[in-house]
């Protein structure tokens, strides 16, 4: 078992470093091109390896923080990846698969549990940052499932998939960088450790969203 844990840890770290290197390349190259698709696919499968190893390590060694980040970041990336194949869901040409619903439900239940756990720890008087992180990540994680549920059930437009893909991929990367920062960049103030990835990543998502909305608007004039 000890050998399996060490091997999983090595694979997890290697995959994490790869994801941190690959994601910026996928974001930098031309969107919609072959290079973007290639690097994006590498990022997705790297995140899959991170998720599987994190699930194992967090369960065996009981690391709640790792489990929380693993579920949050992977559902964000998984959902973003699946939206590539649901471009025409709005007009019925693409169909949801059972695993789209399974992932949505599992993610939703996990994040409800994280919020509940965080509230319980606060009531018990736990003064560490983890209860608040559990509530925060759990809340936004549940919102992802709720948003997808609404999009799965109602009509939306032809560009929905693009913004969901963009936001989910960058959101998953932000969560991964946050985990890296919290574990490695411990010389930074606590707030900065947790906040700087979102402070950079969220404006980036907003910038790209405005850019593409402007392009779509211009194209329809």
PDB file of C-alpha atoms in Angstrom:
ATOM      1  CA  UNK A   1       0.000   0.000   0.000  1.00  0.00           C
ATOM      2  CA  UNK A   2       2.824   2.383   0.880  1.00  0.00           C
ATOM      3  CA  UNK A   3       4.363   1.860  -2.568  1.00  0.00           C
ATOM      4  CA  UNK A   4       1.007   2.539  -4.206  1.00  0.00           C
ATOM      5  CA  UNK A   5       0.612   5.769  -2.213  1.00  0.00           C
ATOM      6  CA  UNK A   6       4.111   6.966  -3.131  1.00  0.00           C
ATOM      7  CA  UNK A   7       3.595   6.093  -6.794  1.00  0.00           C
ATOM      8  CA  UNK A   8       0.251   7.899  -6.844  1.00  0.00           C
ATOM      9  CA  UNK A   9       1.821  10.939  -5.223  1.00  0.00           C
ATOM     10  CA  UNK A  10       4.606  11.067  -7.822  1.00  0.00           C
ATOM     11  CA  UNK A  11       2.085  10.735 -10.659  1.00  0.00           C
ATOM     12  CA  UNK A  12      -0.126  13.374  -9.060  1.00  0.00           C
ATOM     13  CA  UNK A  13       2.724  15.872  -8.744  1.00  0.00           C
ATOM     14  CA  UNK A  14       3.956  15.191 -12.296  1.00  0.00           C
ATOM     15  CA  UNK A  15       0.443  15.640 -13.685  1.00  0.00           C
ATOM     16  CA  UNK A  16      -0.005  18.839 -11.659  1.00  0.00           C
ATOM     17  CA  UNK A  17       3.184  20.352 -13.046  1.00  0.00           C
ATOM     18  CA  UNK A  18       2.151  19.339 -16.564  1.00  0.00           C
ATOM     19  CA  UNK A  19      -1.267  20.964 -16.146  1.00  0.00           C
ATOM     20  CA  UNK A  20       0.300  24.176 -14.879  1.00  0.00           C
ATOM     21  CA  UNK A  21       2.535  24.290 -17.967  1.00  0.00           C
ATOM     22  CA  UNK A  22       0.022  23.146 -20.581  1.00  0.00           C
ATOM     23  CA  UNK A  23      -2.989  25.305 -19.662  1.00  0.00           C
ATOM     24  CA  UNK A  24      -1.317  28.679 -20.413  1.00  0.00           C
ATOM     25  CA  UNK A  25      -0.264  27.341 -23.834  1.00  0.00           C
ATOM     26  CA  UNK A  26      -3.841  26.274 -24.612  1.00  0.00           C
ATOM     27  CA  UNK A  27      -5.055  29.736 -23.563  1.00  0.00           C
ATOM     28  CA  UNK A  28      -2.388  31.548 -25.581  1.00  0.00           C
ATOM     29  CA  UNK A  29      -2.776  29.853 -28.967  1.00  0.00           C
ATOM     30  CA  UNK A  30      -5.540  30.712 -31.426  1.00  0.00           C
ATOM     31  CA  UNK A  31      -8.925  29.596 -30.134  1.00  0.00           C
ATOM     32  CA  UNK A  32     -10.664  27.059 -32.322  1.00  0.00           C
ATOM     33  CA  UNK A  33      -7.449  26.002 -34.043  1.00  0.00           C
ATOM     34  CA  UNK A  34      -5.769  22.592 -34.041  1.00  0.00           C
ATOM     35  CA  UNK A  35      -3.107  23.706 -31.560  1.00  0.00           C
ATOM     36  CA  UNK A  36      -5.746  24.900 -29.111  1.00  0.00           C
ATOM     37  CA  UNK A  37      -7.657  21.621 -29.415  1.00  0.00           C
ATOM     38  CA  UNK A  38      -4.474  19.578 -28.974  1.00  0.00           C
ATOM     39  CA  UNK A  39      -3.190  21.422 -25.909  1.00  0.00           C
ATOM     40  CA  UNK A  40      -6.687  21.612 -24.447  1.00  0.00           C
ATOM     41  CA  UNK A  41      -7.082  17.838 -24.789  1.00  0.00           C
ATOM     42  CA  UNK A  42      -3.736  17.267 -23.064  1.00  0.00           C
ATOM     43  CA  UNK A  43      -4.879  19.574 -20.263  1.00  0.00           C
ATOM     44  CA  UNK A  44      -8.166  17.691 -19.892  1.00  0.00           C
ATOM     45  CA  UNK A  45      -6.523  14.264 -19.613  1.00  0.00           C
ATOM     46  CA  UNK A  46      -3.848  15.632 -17.308  1.00  0.00           C
ATOM     47  CA  UNK A  47      -6.602  16.972 -15.061  1.00  0.00           C
ATOM     48  CA  UNK A  48      -8.248  13.545 -15.207  1.00  0.00           C
ATOM     49  CA  UNK A  49      -5.043  11.953 -13.883  1.00  0.00           C
ATOM     50  CA  UNK A  50      -4.846  14.625 -11.172  1.00  0.00           C
ATOM     51  CA  UNK A  51      -8.452  13.927 -10.185  1.00  0.00           C
ATOM     52  CA  UNK A  52      -8.063  10.141  -9.993  1.00  0.00           C
ATOM     53  CA  UNK A  53      -4.824  10.283  -7.984  1.00  0.00           C
ATOM     54  CA  UNK A  54      -6.194  13.050  -5.727  1.00  0.00           C
ATOM     55  CA  UNK A  55      -9.321  10.986  -5.071  1.00  0.00           C
ATOM     56  CA  UNK A  56      -7.188   8.033  -4.035  1.00  0.00           C
ATOM     57  CA  UNK A  57      -4.684  10.014  -1.953  1.00  0.00           C
ATOM     58  CA  UNK A  58      -7.280  12.157  -0.206  1.00  0.00           C
ATOM     59  CA  UNK A  59      -9.280   9.072   0.752  1.00  0.00           C
ATOM     60  CA  UNK A  60      -6.400   6.857   1.894  1.00  0.00           C
ATOM     61  CA  UNK A  61      -4.536   9.594   3.769  1.00  0.00           C
ATOM     62  CA  UNK A  62      -7.707  11.576   4.527  1.00  0.00           C
ATOM     63  CA  UNK A  63      -6.829  15.018   3.167  1.00  0.00           C
ATOM     64  CA  UNK A  64     -10.157  16.900   3.002  1.00  0.00           C
ATOM     65  CA  UNK A  65      -8.603  19.942   1.290  1.00  0.00           C
ATOM     66  CA  UNK A  66      -7.273  17.787  -1.572  1.00  0.00           C
ATOM     67  CA  UNK A  67     -10.618  16.029  -1.990  1.00  0.00           C
ATOM     68  CA  UNK A  68     -12.465  19.359  -2.095  1.00  0.00           C
ATOM     69  CA  UNK A  69     -10.165  20.912  -4.707  1.00  0.00           C
ATOM     70  CA  UNK A  70     -10.141  17.705  -6.760  1.00  0.00           C
ATOM     71  CA  UNK A  71     -13.944  17.545  -7.060  1.00  0.00           C
ATOM     72  CA  UNK A  72     -14.340  21.286  -7.671  1.00  0.00           C
ATOM     73  CA  UNK A  73     -11.622  21.636 -10.305  1.00  0.00           C
ATOM     74  CA  UNK A  74     -12.367  18.427 -12.187  1.00  0.00           C
ATOM     75  CA  UNK A  75     -16.087  18.993 -12.554  1.00  0.00           C
ATOM     76  CA  UNK A  76     -15.325  22.466 -13.883  1.00  0.00           C
ATOM     77  CA  UNK A  77     -12.947  21.037 -16.493  1.00  0.00           C
ATOM     78  CA  UNK A  78     -15.104  17.967 -17.259  1.00  0.00           C
ATOM     79  CA  UNK A  79     -18.170  20.136 -17.817  1.00  0.00           C
ATOM     80  CA  UNK A  80     -16.181  22.526 -20.017  1.00  0.00           C
ATOM     81  CA  UNK A  81     -14.865  19.616 -22.084  1.00  0.00           C
ATOM     82  CA  UNK A  82     -18.323  18.117 -22.525  1.00  0.00           C
ATOM     83  CA  UNK A  83     -19.736  21.422 -23.790  1.00  0.00           C
ATOM     84  CA  UNK A  84     -17.544  20.964 -26.880  1.00  0.00           C
ATOM     85  CA  UNK A  85     -19.792  18.028 -27.755  1.00  0.00           C
ATOM     86  CA  UNK A  86     -22.998  19.833 -26.788  1.00  0.00           C
ATOM     87  CA  UNK A  87     -22.643  22.790 -29.145  1.00  0.00           C
ATOM     88  CA  UNK A  88     -25.998  22.026 -30.724  1.00  0.00           C
ATOM     89  CA  UNK A  89     -27.855  21.007 -27.594  1.00  0.00           C
ATOM     90  CA  UNK A  90     -29.894  24.191 -27.944  1.00  0.00           C
ATOM     91  CA  UNK A  91     -31.533  22.960 -31.170  1.00  0.00           C
ATOM     92  CA  UNK A  92     -31.679  19.254 -30.353  1.00  0.00           C
ATOM     93  CA  UNK A  93     -28.898  18.102 -32.696  1.00  0.00           C
ATOM     94  CA  UNK A  94     -26.682  17.062 -29.779  1.00  0.00           C
ATOM     95  CA  UNK A  95     -27.854  14.884 -26.932  1.00  0.00           C
ATOM     96  CA  UNK A  96     -26.894  14.655 -23.271  1.00  0.00           C
ATOM     97  CA  UNK A  97     -25.318  11.401 -22.135  1.00  0.00           C
ATOM     98  CA  UNK A  98     -25.896   9.577 -18.875  1.00  0.00           C
ATOM     99  CA  UNK A  99     -22.474  10.606 -17.574  1.00  0.00           C
ATOM    100  CA  UNK A 100     -23.359  14.298 -18.024  1.00  0.00           C
ATOM    101  CA  UNK A 101     -26.172  13.828 -15.527  1.00  0.00           C
ATOM    102  CA  UNK A 102     -24.129  11.516 -13.280  1.00  0.00           C
ATOM    103  CA  UNK A 103     -21.283  14.045 -13.015  1.00  0.00           C
ATOM    104  CA  UNK A 104     -23.744  16.864 -12.333  1.00  0.00           C
ATOM    105  CA  UNK A 105     -25.456  14.947  -9.513  1.00  0.00           C
ATOM    106  CA  UNK A 106     -22.232  13.661  -7.918  1.00  0.00           C
ATOM    107  CA  UNK A 107     -20.665  17.118  -7.990  1.00  0.00           C
ATOM    108  CA  UNK A 108     -23.801  18.684  -6.533  1.00  0.00           C
ATOM    109  CA  UNK A 109     -23.997  16.162  -3.677  1.00  0.00           C
ATOM    110  CA  UNK A 110     -20.287  16.484  -2.886  1.00  0.00           C
ATOM    111  CA  UNK A 111     -20.510  20.252  -2.662  1.00  0.00           C
ATOM    112  CA  UNK A 112     -23.656  20.217  -0.534  1.00  0.00           C
ATOM    113  CA  UNK A 113     -21.692  17.945   1.819  1.00  0.00           C
ATOM    114  CA  UNK A 114     -18.750  20.389   1.844  1.00  0.00           C
ATOM    115  CA  UNK A 115     -21.003  23.333   2.732  1.00  0.00           C
ATOM    116  CA  UNK A 116     -22.726  21.312   5.464  1.00  0.00           C
ATOM    117  CA  UNK A 117     -19.402  20.133   6.834  1.00  0.00           C
ATOM    118  CA  UNK A 118     -18.016  23.667   6.897  1.00  0.00           C
ATOM    119  CA  UNK A 119     -21.053  24.930   8.789  1.00  0.00           C
ATOM    120  CA  UNK A 120     -20.795  22.025  11.243  1.00  0.00           C
ATOM    121  CA  UNK A 121     -17.114  22.780  11.938  1.00  0.00           C
ATOM    122  CA  UNK A 122     -17.888  26.442  12.553  1.00  0.00           C
ATOM    123  CA  UNK A 123     -20.660  25.495  14.998  1.00  0.00           C
ATOM    124  CA  UNK A 124     -18.172  23.183  16.731  1.00  0.00           C
ATOM    125  CA  UNK A 125     -15.824  26.123  17.186  1.00  0.00           C
ATOM    126  CA  UNK A 126     -13.103  25.121  14.715  1.00  0.00           C
ATOM    127  CA  UNK A 127     -11.099  28.281  14.081  1.00  0.00           C
ATOM    128  CA  UNK A 128      -8.996  27.208  11.067  1.00  0.00           C
ATOM    129  CA  UNK A 129      -9.584  28.463   7.530  1.00  0.00           C
ATOM    130  CA  UNK A 130     -10.825  25.087   6.273  1.00  0.00           C
ATOM    131  CA  UNK A 131     -14.515  25.436   7.321  1.00  0.00           C
ATOM    132  CA  UNK A 132     -14.786  28.710   5.403  1.00  0.00           C
ATOM    133  CA  UNK A 133     -12.963  27.256   2.406  1.00  0.00           C
ATOM    134  CA  UNK A 134     -15.301  24.261   2.446  1.00  0.00           C
ATOM    135  CA  UNK A 135     -18.317  26.580   2.437  1.00  0.00           C
ATOM    136  CA  UNK A 136     -16.858  28.793  -0.286  1.00  0.00           C
ATOM    137  CA  UNK A 137     -15.743  26.040  -2.645  1.00  0.00           C
ATOM    138  CA  UNK A 138     -18.878  24.035  -1.876  1.00  0.00           C
ATOM    139  CA  UNK A 139     -21.150  26.972  -2.679  1.00  0.00           C
ATOM    140  CA  UNK A 140     -19.536  27.741  -6.019  1.00  0.00           C
ATOM    141  CA  UNK A 141     -19.193  24.057  -6.842  1.00  0.00           C
ATOM    142  CA  UNK A 142     -22.902  23.515  -6.270  1.00  0.00           C
ATOM    143  CA  UNK A 143     -23.651  26.566  -8.414  1.00  0.00           C
ATOM    144  CA  UNK A 144     -21.841  24.871 -11.307  1.00  0.00           C
ATOM    145  CA  UNK A 145     -24.138  21.858 -11.058  1.00  0.00           C
ATOM    146  CA  UNK A 146     -27.199  24.080 -10.704  1.00  0.00           C
ATOM    147  CA  UNK A 147     -26.205  26.181 -13.726  1.00  0.00           C
ATOM    148  CA  UNK A 148     -25.674  23.103 -15.890  1.00  0.00           C
ATOM    149  CA  UNK A 149     -28.998  21.679 -14.733  1.00  0.00           C
ATOM    150  CA  UNK A 150     -30.767  24.838 -15.862  1.00  0.00           C
ATOM    151  CA  UNK A 151     -28.929  24.818 -19.208  1.00  0.00           C
ATOM    152  CA  UNK A 152     -29.676  21.129 -19.730  1.00  0.00           C
ATOM    153  CA  UNK A 153     -33.394  21.658 -19.085  1.00  0.00           C
ATOM    154  CA  UNK A 154     -34.098  24.891 -20.941  1.00  0.00           C
ATOM    155  CA  UNK A 155     -33.482  26.422 -24.352  1.00  0.00           C
ATOM    156  CA  UNK A 156     -30.336  28.483 -24.807  1.00  0.00           C
ATOM    157  CA  UNK A 157     -28.534  30.002 -27.758  1.00  0.00           C
ATOM    158  CA  UNK A 158     -25.849  28.880 -30.197  1.00  0.00           C
ATOM    159  CA  UNK A 159     -22.983  30.518 -28.299  1.00  0.00           C
ATOM    160  CA  UNK A 160     -23.757  29.124 -24.841  1.00  0.00           C
ATOM    161  CA  UNK A 161     -21.370  26.196 -25.261  1.00  0.00           C
ATOM    162  CA  UNK A 162     -18.432  28.527 -25.961  1.00  0.00           C
ATOM    163  CA  UNK A 163     -18.806  30.595 -22.795  1.00  0.00           C
ATOM    164  CA  UNK A 164     -19.410  27.480 -20.683  1.00  0.00           C
ATOM    165  CA  UNK A 165     -16.320  25.860 -22.201  1.00  0.00           C
ATOM    166  CA  UNK A 166     -14.207  28.954 -21.658  1.00  0.00           C
ATOM    167  CA  UNK A 167     -15.354  29.619 -18.096  1.00  0.00           C
ATOM    168  CA  UNK A 168     -15.097  25.979 -17.037  1.00  0.00           C
ATOM    169  CA  UNK A 169     -11.586  25.382 -18.391  1.00  0.00           C
ATOM    170  CA  UNK A 170     -10.162  28.574 -16.933  1.00  0.00           C
ATOM    171  CA  UNK A 171     -12.114  28.032 -13.696  1.00  0.00           C
ATOM    172  CA  UNK A 172     -10.634  24.550 -13.286  1.00  0.00           C
ATOM    173  CA  UNK A 173      -7.162  25.932 -13.947  1.00  0.00           C
ATOM    174  CA  UNK A 174      -7.700  28.676 -11.357  1.00  0.00           C
ATOM    175  CA  UNK A 175      -8.643  26.046  -8.748  1.00  0.00           C
ATOM    176  CA  UNK A 176      -5.541  24.005  -9.625  1.00  0.00           C
ATOM    177  CA  UNK A 177      -3.263  27.037  -9.328  1.00  0.00           C
ATOM    178  CA  UNK A 178      -4.948  27.912  -6.023  1.00  0.00           C
ATOM    179  CA  UNK A 179      -4.151  24.452  -4.658  1.00  0.00           C
ATOM    180  CA  UNK A 180      -0.545  24.807  -5.835  1.00  0.00           C
ATOM    181  CA  UNK A 181      -0.278  28.244  -4.253  1.00  0.00           C
ATOM    182  CA  UNK A 182      -1.731  27.116  -0.930  1.00  0.00           C
ATOM    183  CA  UNK A 183       0.656  24.164  -0.705  1.00  0.00           C
ATOM    184  CA  UNK A 184       3.857  25.661  -2.145  1.00  0.00           C
ATOM    185  CA  UNK A 185       3.744  29.454  -1.877  1.00  0.00           C
ATOM    186  CA  UNK A 186       3.425  29.456   1.893  1.00  0.00           C
ATOM    187  CA  UNK A 187       5.706  32.479   2.186  1.00  0.00           C
ATOM    188  CA  UNK A 188       2.832  34.638   0.914  1.00  0.00           C
ATOM    189  CA  UNK A 189       0.204  36.059   3.286  1.00  0.00           C
ATOM    190  CA  UNK A 190      -2.697  33.629   3.751  1.00  0.00           C
ATOM    191  CA  UNK A 191      -5.212  35.767   1.866  1.00  0.00           C
ATOM    192  CA  UNK A 192      -2.862  36.285  -1.097  1.00  0.00           C
ATOM    193  CA  UNK A 193      -2.122  32.550  -1.276  1.00  0.00           C
ATOM    194  CA  UNK A 194      -5.796  31.877  -1.912  1.00  0.00           C
ATOM    195  CA  UNK A 195      -6.816  35.018  -3.761  1.00  0.00           C
ATOM    196  CA  UNK A 196      -4.199  35.793  -6.396  1.00  0.00           C
ATOM    197  CA  UNK A 197      -5.153  33.023  -8.888  1.00  0.00           C
ATOM    198  CA  UNK A 198      -8.785  34.210  -8.929  1.00  0.00           C
ATOM    199  CA  UNK A 199      -7.710  37.862  -9.023  1.00  0.00           C
ATOM    200  CA  UNK A 200      -5.881  37.128 -12.273  1.00  0.00           C
ATOM    201  CA  UNK A 201      -8.082  34.386 -13.719  1.00  0.00           C
ATOM    202  CA  UNK A 202     -11.569  35.874 -13.260  1.00  0.00           C
ATOM    203  CA  UNK A 203     -10.721  39.144 -15.103  1.00  0.00           C
ATOM    204  CA  UNK A 204      -9.220  36.977 -17.849  1.00  0.00           C
ATOM    205  CA  UNK A 205     -12.487  35.040 -18.192  1.00  0.00           C
ATOM    206  CA  UNK A 206     -14.430  38.309 -18.288  1.00  0.00           C
ATOM    207  CA  UNK A 207     -12.060  39.763 -20.899  1.00  0.00           C
ATOM    208  CA  UNK A 208     -12.394  36.774 -23.223  1.00  0.00           C
ATOM    209  CA  UNK A 209     -16.169  36.672 -22.717  1.00  0.00           C
ATOM    210  CA  UNK A 210     -16.522  40.345 -23.672  1.00  0.00           C
ATOM    211  CA  UNK A 211     -14.191  39.836 -26.630  1.00  0.00           C
ATOM    212  CA  UNK A 212     -16.222  36.961 -28.058  1.00  0.00           C
ATOM    213  CA  UNK A 213     -19.553  38.637 -27.353  1.00  0.00           C
ATOM    214  CA  UNK A 214     -18.301  41.670 -29.262  1.00  0.00           C
ATOM    215  CA  UNK A 215     -17.233  39.460 -32.165  1.00  0.00           C
ATOM    216  CA  UNK A 216     -20.601  37.714 -32.285  1.00  0.00           C
ATOM    217  CA  UNK A 217     -22.437  41.023 -32.107  1.00  0.00           C
ATOM    218  CA  UNK A 218     -20.352  42.483 -34.936  1.00  0.00           C
ATOM    219  CA  UNK A 219     -20.869  39.373 -37.050  1.00  0.00           C
ATOM    220  CA  UNK A 220     -24.662  39.694 -36.821  1.00  0.00           C
ATOM    221  CA  UNK A 221     -24.764  43.381 -37.792  1.00  0.00           C
TER     222      UNK A 221
END
